[in-house]
């Protein structure tokens, strides 16, 4: 069904915090007149910024590839650029991703998130001398990576995960674990055992209690819970 | 003191697996117990006594309690790990729960073999 796009007014309730000026964060009520061409939430926020240019948020590709404009939209994490503005109940409540330190307004400090990502060595480790041409994979081996490599690191999943909220320094989080499995599943990688050792810790992997918030929010429809299950399966198969 | 992030206590997998296995034991025992209770000839204390006086049933019941306590240990420790941040408080809570569960295990054995 195509929605009739017309000029319309949209009500917002936006988390505002500028540490240089504000003593504490507050929610700002603001409305904006949208043009017929404004379809996605990001279009609306960009329009909003022409009205109040003090509003800060990240955005880049505006088509769900860069992962910059992840935010908490009406209580659920998602990408503003992939969310239809007309599908949202008003006032549209926008907050920064939960659980990470707020730098300003909708911008969060992703340092902890990327620290966890780097801790799983997000690259193929292979110490055998490379062949003359590339290291080949069979179509079946390549198939294993589908549903894993597509992650854009927007942090929607990890910041929707209570285990990550309580232990962001110790629990790798769904995004990091999805990436961990992406390299475990890669036949060209030779460090499977070391990777499993790295995760065999009561915190790093086993803080996941399978509540699947990550699957619920992933804007790329990926399944970190499934990847975490596969990691546990591998640990099981090497332990018994 | 330098605050170092320490990870790599390699008991995560073992505990996770044992928690699942103990859950299976408890589920099987629950079925066994329900069947056994439905098979009681009469509903009085003597029939109840007979159910647990039987050796294998007594063993299964003890196994159930041991599974329950180990399962609870992993679960409760998970909660402390998530919500109790100061190491000293967490260690104290771990100790209290561990000794309490050990005590319960002894108590369960005492009750079962006194029947």
Short mmCIF file of C-alpha atoms in Angstrom, two decimals:
data_model
loop_
_atom_site.label_atom_id
_atom_site.label_comp_id
_atom_site.label_asym_id
_atom_site.label_seq_id
_atom_site.Cartn_x
_atom_site.Cartn_y
_atom_site.Cartn_z
CA UNK A 1 0.00 0.00 0.00
CA UNK A 2 1.38 3.39 -0.88
CA UNK A 3 0.77 6.15 1.57
CA UNK A 4 -0.42 9.44 0.24
CA UNK A 5 2.41 11.81 0.98
CA UNK A 6 1.31 15.32 1.59
CA UNK A 7 2.60 18.28 3.50
CA UNK A 8 1.84 17.55 7.18
CA UNK A 9 2.83 18.54 10.67
CA UNK A 10 4.57 16.04 12.92
CA UNK A 11 4.92 16.32 16.70
CA UNK A 12 8.21 15.39 18.33
CA UNK A 13 9.42 14.86 21.86
CA UNK A 14 13.20 14.90 21.75
CA UNK A 15 15.86 14.21 24.35
CA UNK A 16 18.05 17.28 24.58
CA UNK A 17 21.28 17.63 26.45
CA UNK A 18 24.16 19.96 25.84
CA UNK A 19 26.65 19.45 28.68
CA UNK A 20 28.08 22.93 28.08
CA UNK A 21 24.73 24.60 28.73
CA UNK A 22 22.29 22.22 30.42
CA UNK A 23 22.53 21.11 34.02
CA UNK A 24 20.47 18.05 33.20
CA UNK A 25 18.89 16.42 30.14
CA UNK A 26 15.31 17.40 29.29
CA UNK A 27 12.65 16.46 26.76
CA UNK A 28 11.86 19.11 24.16
CA UNK A 29 8.40 19.30 22.58
CA UNK A 30 8.64 20.53 19.05
CA UNK A 31 6.66 20.13 15.83
CA UNK A 32 7.70 20.53 12.24
CA UNK A 33 5.95 21.01 8.93
CA UNK A 34 7.00 18.22 6.55
CA UNK A 35 7.06 18.45 2.78
CA UNK A 36 5.43 15.77 0.62
CA UNK A 37 8.88 14.36 -0.17
CA UNK A 38 9.81 13.80 3.49
CA UNK A 39 9.20 10.10 3.96
CA UNK A 40 11.68 8.74 6.44
CA UNK A 41 12.20 9.79 10.04
CA UNK A 42 15.63 11.09 9.08
CA UNK A 43 14.05 13.43 6.52
CA UNK A 44 11.88 14.80 9.32
CA UNK A 45 14.82 15.29 11.68
CA UNK A 46 16.84 17.01 8.98
CA UNK A 47 13.81 19.25 8.38
CA UNK A 48 13.63 19.82 12.11
CA UNK A 49 17.23 20.96 12.20
CA UNK A 50 16.39 23.77 9.80
CA UNK A 51 13.97 24.97 12.47
CA UNK A 52 16.22 24.43 15.50
CA UNK A 53 19.82 24.16 14.43
CA UNK A 54 21.04 23.40 17.95
CA UNK A 55 19.73 19.82 17.61
CA UNK A 56 22.62 17.38 17.23
CA UNK A 57 22.49 13.92 15.68
CA UNK A 58 24.65 11.71 13.49
CA UNK A 59 23.72 10.88 9.93
CA UNK A 60 25.63 10.05 6.80
CA UNK A 61 24.48 7.74 4.02
CA UNK A 62 20.71 8.12 4.73
CA UNK A 63 20.03 4.65 3.29
CA UNK A 64 20.74 2.14 6.06
CA UNK A 65 24.31 1.33 5.13
CA UNK A 66 26.48 3.47 7.41
CA UNK A 67 24.66 2.90 10.69
CA UNK A 68 25.21 6.46 11.90
CA UNK A 69 21.64 7.48 12.69
CA UNK A 70 20.78 4.73 15.15
CA UNK A 71 18.58 6.10 17.92
CA UNK A 72 15.80 5.12 20.27
CA UNK A 73 12.56 5.78 18.38
CA UNK A 74 9.35 5.58 20.42
CA UNK A 75 11.14 3.29 22.85
CA UNK A 76 12.72 0.96 20.29
CA UNK A 77 16.18 1.23 18.78
CA UNK A 78 16.31 1.68 15.03
CA UNK A 79 17.75 3.63 12.15
CA UNK A 80 16.01 6.94 11.45
CA UNK A 81 16.75 6.62 7.74
CA UNK A 82 14.94 3.26 7.45
CA UNK A 83 11.92 4.21 9.57
CA UNK A 84 8.81 5.53 7.84
CA UNK A 85 7.85 8.71 9.62
CA UNK A 86 4.15 8.09 8.95
CA UNK A 87 4.29 4.69 10.63
CA UNK A 88 5.16 6.23 14.00
CA UNK A 89 2.75 7.19 16.77
CA UNK A 90 2.93 10.88 17.67
CA UNK A 91 4.50 12.60 19.44
CA UNK A 92 7.51 10.76 18.08
CA UNK A 93 9.80 10.29 21.08
CA UNK A 94 13.47 10.32 20.20
CA UNK A 95 16.19 9.44 22.66
CA UNK A 96 19.86 8.55 22.24
CA UNK A 97 20.76 4.85 22.22
CA UNK A 98 20.35 3.61 25.79
CA UNK A 99 23.27 2.53 27.94
CA UNK A 100 26.03 4.56 26.31
CA UNK A 101 27.30 7.93 27.57
CA UNK A 102 25.58 10.87 25.87
CA UNK A 103 27.89 13.38 24.21
CA UNK A 104 25.14 15.71 23.13
CA UNK A 105 21.42 15.32 22.28
CA UNK A 106 21.10 12.14 20.19
CA UNK A 107 24.84 11.55 19.90
CA UNK A 108 26.35 8.85 22.10
CA UNK A 109 29.94 7.89 22.84
CA UNK A 110 30.48 4.56 21.04
CA UNK A 111 33.98 3.94 22.46
CA UNK A 112 32.91 1.03 24.65
CA UNK A 113 30.96 -0.55 21.81
CA UNK A 114 33.94 -0.47 19.46
CA UNK A 115 36.33 -1.64 22.18
CA UNK A 116 34.26 -4.80 22.43
CA UNK A 117 34.16 -5.11 18.65
CA UNK A 118 37.96 -4.88 18.44
CA UNK A 119 38.39 -7.36 21.30
CA UNK A 120 37.15 -10.21 19.10
CA UNK A 121 39.79 -9.50 16.41
CA UNK A 122 37.43 -8.58 13.58
CA UNK A 123 39.69 -9.74 10.77
CA UNK A 124 40.73 -13.05 9.22
CA UNK A 125 43.84 -14.47 10.87
CA UNK A 126 45.72 -16.83 8.59
CA UNK A 127 49.44 -17.41 8.94
CA UNK A 128 49.92 -19.90 6.12
CA UNK A 129 51.68 -18.30 3.12
CA UNK A 130 49.01 -16.97 0.78
CA UNK A 131 48.54 -18.83 -2.51
CA UNK A 132 49.41 -17.13 -5.77
CA UNK A 133 45.83 -16.07 -6.22
CA UNK A 134 43.24 -15.45 -3.52
CA UNK A 135 42.29 -17.92 -0.77
CA UNK A 136 39.30 -19.64 -2.29
CA UNK A 137 36.08 -20.73 -0.61
CA UNK A 138 33.46 -23.10 -1.96
CA UNK A 139 29.97 -21.64 -2.44
CA UNK A 140 28.84 -23.65 0.61
CA UNK A 141 31.63 -22.24 2.74
CA UNK A 142 30.79 -18.74 1.57
CA UNK A 143 27.12 -19.37 2.33
CA UNK A 144 28.05 -19.75 6.02
CA UNK A 145 28.88 -16.05 6.18
CA UNK A 146 25.47 -14.89 5.04
CA UNK A 147 23.55 -13.25 7.85
CA UNK A 148 26.82 -12.42 9.60
CA UNK A 149 28.88 -10.14 7.39
CA UNK A 150 26.03 -7.70 6.73
CA UNK A 151 26.29 -6.06 10.17
CA UNK A 152 26.77 -2.30 9.87
CA UNK A 153 27.79 -1.75 13.52
CA UNK A 154 24.99 0.71 14.23
CA UNK A 155 24.85 -0.55 17.86
CA UNK A 156 21.05 -0.85 17.90
CA UNK A 157 21.34 -4.43 19.19
CA UNK A 158 24.02 -4.03 21.84
CA UNK A 159 22.35 -0.96 23.30
CA UNK A 160 19.02 -2.82 23.48
CA UNK A 161 20.66 -5.59 25.52
CA UNK A 162 20.33 -5.37 29.33
CA UNK A 163 23.39 -7.59 29.74
CA UNK A 164 25.37 -4.99 27.77
CA UNK A 165 23.90 -2.18 29.88
CA UNK A 166 25.04 -3.84 33.12
CA UNK A 167 28.48 -4.95 31.92
CA UNK A 168 29.50 -2.98 28.82
CA UNK A 169 33.17 -3.35 29.76
CA UNK A 170 33.04 -7.13 30.09
CA UNK A 171 30.19 -8.48 27.96
CA UNK A 172 31.07 -8.41 24.25
CA UNK A 173 27.45 -7.68 23.31
CA UNK A 174 25.36 -9.02 20.42
CA UNK A 175 27.09 -6.99 17.69
CA UNK A 176 30.55 -8.09 18.83
CA UNK A 177 29.47 -11.71 19.18
CA UNK A 178 27.86 -11.73 15.74
CA UNK A 179 31.17 -10.45 14.36
CA UNK A 180 33.06 -13.04 16.45
CA UNK A 181 31.04 -15.81 14.87
CA UNK A 182 31.50 -14.29 11.42
CA UNK A 183 35.26 -14.95 11.75
CA UNK A 184 34.83 -18.30 13.51
CA UNK A 185 32.62 -19.40 10.61
CA UNK A 186 35.11 -18.21 8.01
CA UNK A 187 37.01 -21.22 6.58
CA UNK A 188 39.96 -18.98 5.73
CA UNK A 189 40.48 -18.11 9.39
CA UNK A 190 42.85 -20.33 11.39
CA UNK A 191 42.24 -19.03 14.91
CA UNK A 192 38.97 -20.76 15.79
CA UNK A 193 40.35 -22.25 19.00
CA UNK A 194 41.88 -18.99 20.18
CA UNK A 195 38.64 -17.19 19.36
CA UNK A 196 36.63 -19.68 21.40
CA UNK A 197 39.15 -19.40 24.27
CA UNK A 198 38.74 -15.65 24.15
CA UNK A 199 34.98 -15.97 24.63
CA UNK A 200 34.93 -18.79 27.16
CA UNK A 201 34.40 -16.53 30.10
CA UNK A 202 31.40 -16.06 32.38
CA UNK A 203 31.14 -12.46 31.19
CA UNK A 204 32.30 -12.15 27.59
CA UNK A 205 29.83 -14.61 26.05
CA UNK A 206 27.78 -16.09 28.84
CA UNK A 207 26.12 -12.86 29.99
CA UNK A 208 23.75 -13.52 27.09
CA UNK A 209 20.53 -14.90 28.57
CA UNK A 210 18.86 -15.26 25.18
CA UNK A 211 16.17 -12.62 25.61
CA UNK A 212 16.59 -11.73 21.92
CA UNK A 213 16.14 -7.96 22.14
CA UNK A 214 18.99 -7.84 19.62
CA UNK A 215 17.02 -9.82 17.03
CA UNK A 216 13.96 -7.67 17.67
CA UNK A 217 15.70 -4.37 16.90
CA UNK A 218 18.29 -5.22 14.22
CA UNK A 219 17.56 -2.90 11.27
CA UNK A 220 19.33 -5.34 8.94
CA UNK A 221 17.20 -8.28 10.18
CA UNK A 222 20.24 -10.18 11.40
CA UNK A 223 20.16 -12.73 14.21
CA UNK A 224 22.92 -12.32 16.82
CA UNK A 225 21.17 -14.82 19.13
CA UNK A 226 21.55 -17.53 16.50
CA UNK A 227 25.25 -16.68 16.10
CA UNK A 228 25.72 -16.83 19.87
CA UNK A 229 24.01 -20.24 19.87
CA UNK A 230 26.39 -21.45 17.17
CA UNK A 231 29.40 -20.30 19.22
CA UNK A 232 28.05 -22.26 22.20
CA UNK A 233 27.52 -25.30 19.95
CA UNK A 234 31.16 -25.14 18.86
CA UNK A 235 32.32 -24.86 22.46
CA UNK A 236 30.21 -27.90 23.24
CA UNK A 237 31.60 -29.92 20.35
CA UNK A 238 35.18 -29.25 21.38
CA UNK A 239 34.45 -29.95 25.07
CA UNK A 240 32.75 -33.33 24.80
CA UNK B 1 45.86 0.88 41.78
CA UNK B 2 45.60 0.64 38.04
CA UNK B 3 42.12 -0.50 37.05
CA UNK B 4 42.68 -3.44 34.76
CA UNK B 5 39.95 -5.25 32.90
CA UNK B 6 40.36 -8.91 33.66
CA UNK B 7 38.48 -11.55 31.70
CA UNK B 8 39.17 -15.18 30.85
CA UNK B 9 37.93 -17.11 33.87
CA UNK B 10 37.35 -20.30 31.92
CA UNK B 11 34.35 -21.62 33.78
CA UNK B 12 31.68 -19.86 31.72
CA UNK B 13 30.99 -22.72 29.36
CA UNK B 14 31.00 -25.49 31.97
CA UNK B 15 28.49 -23.68 34.16
CA UNK B 16 26.29 -22.80 31.22
CA UNK B 17 26.23 -26.43 30.10
CA UNK B 18 25.63 -27.80 33.61
CA UNK B 19 22.77 -25.35 34.12
CA UNK B 20 21.10 -26.81 31.01
CA UNK B 21 21.78 -30.42 32.00
CA UNK B 22 20.44 -29.88 35.52
CA UNK B 23 17.31 -28.34 33.97
CA UNK B 24 16.81 -31.55 31.98
CA UNK B 25 17.24 -33.64 35.13
CA UNK B 26 14.65 -31.52 36.96
CA UNK B 27 12.18 -31.74 34.06
CA UNK B 28 12.50 -35.54 33.88
CA UNK B 29 12.17 -35.87 37.65
CA UNK B 30 9.03 -33.72 37.64
CA UNK B 31 7.39 -36.15 35.20
CA UNK B 32 8.58 -39.12 37.25
CA UNK B 33 7.24 -37.61 40.47
CA UNK B 34 3.84 -36.76 39.00
CA UNK B 35 3.48 -40.29 37.59
CA UNK B 36 4.62 -41.80 40.88
CA UNK B 37 2.18 -39.68 42.91
CA UNK B 38 -0.72 -40.54 40.60
CA UNK B 39 0.12 -44.21 41.14
CA UNK B 40 -0.20 -43.92 44.94
CA UNK B 41 -2.77 -46.47 46.14
CA UNK B 42 -4.17 -44.12 48.78
CA UNK B 43 -3.69 -40.47 49.62
CA UNK B 44 -2.23 -40.63 53.07
CA UNK B 45 1.12 -40.19 54.72
CA UNK B 46 1.98 -43.90 54.56
CA UNK B 47 1.60 -44.03 50.77
CA UNK B 48 3.69 -40.86 50.57
CA UNK B 49 6.31 -42.54 52.75
CA UNK B 50 6.35 -45.58 50.47
CA UNK B 51 7.02 -43.43 47.41
CA UNK B 52 10.28 -42.13 48.88
CA UNK B 53 11.29 -45.23 50.85
CA UNK B 54 11.99 -46.91 47.52
CA UNK B 55 15.77 -46.78 46.81
CA UNK B 56 15.84 -45.60 43.19
CA UNK B 57 13.15 -42.97 43.94
CA UNK B 58 15.17 -41.73 46.88
CA UNK B 59 18.25 -41.52 44.68
CA UNK B 60 16.29 -39.70 41.93
CA UNK B 61 14.91 -37.25 44.48
CA UNK B 62 18.37 -36.54 45.83
CA UNK B 63 19.64 -36.07 42.26
CA UNK B 64 16.79 -33.63 41.69
CA UNK B 65 17.75 -31.59 44.74
CA UNK B 66 21.42 -31.54 43.79
CA UNK B 67 20.44 -30.39 40.28
CA UNK B 68 18.17 -27.75 41.74
CA UNK B 69 20.89 -26.37 44.00
CA UNK B 70 23.54 -26.31 41.28
CA UNK B 71 21.06 -24.71 38.85
CA UNK B 72 20.16 -22.13 41.47
CA UNK B 73 23.84 -21.46 42.19
CA UNK B 74 24.57 -20.57 38.55
CA UNK B 75 21.39 -18.51 38.24
CA UNK B 76 21.81 -16.55 41.46
CA UNK B 77 25.50 -15.95 40.74
CA UNK B 78 24.48 -14.60 37.30
CA UNK B 79 22.19 -12.11 39.01
CA UNK B 80 24.96 -10.98 41.37
CA UNK B 81 27.34 -10.63 38.42
CA UNK B 82 24.86 -8.39 36.64
CA UNK B 83 23.73 -6.20 39.50
CA UNK B 84 26.26 -6.23 42.34
CA UNK B 85 29.35 -4.30 41.30
CA UNK B 86 31.64 -4.04 44.39
CA UNK B 87 33.81 -7.17 44.41
CA UNK B 88 33.79 -7.52 48.21
CA UNK B 89 29.99 -7.41 48.45
CA UNK B 90 29.67 -9.83 45.55
CA UNK B 91 32.14 -12.28 47.09
CA UNK B 92 30.29 -12.12 50.40
CA UNK B 93 26.96 -12.80 48.66
CA UNK B 94 28.49 -15.67 46.68
CA UNK B 95 29.78 -17.20 49.90
CA UNK B 96 26.42 -16.83 51.68
CA UNK B 97 24.54 -18.46 48.78
CA UNK B 98 27.12 -21.23 48.30
CA UNK B 99 27.11 -22.25 51.96
CA UNK B 100 23.33 -21.95 52.17
CA UNK B 101 22.93 -24.28 49.16
CA UNK B 102 25.49 -26.73 50.57
CA UNK B 103 23.55 -26.71 53.83
CA UNK B 104 20.30 -27.33 51.96
CA UNK B 105 21.91 -30.27 50.13
CA UNK B 106 22.90 -31.86 53.43
CA UNK B 107 19.46 -31.16 54.86
CA UNK B 108 17.77 -32.74 51.82
CA UNK B 109 19.91 -35.88 52.24
CA UNK B 110 19.08 -36.01 55.94
CA UNK B 111 15.33 -35.75 55.28
CA UNK B 112 15.36 -38.33 52.49
CA UNK B 113 17.36 -40.98 54.36
CA UNK B 114 15.49 -40.45 57.61
CA UNK B 115 12.22 -41.52 56.01
#
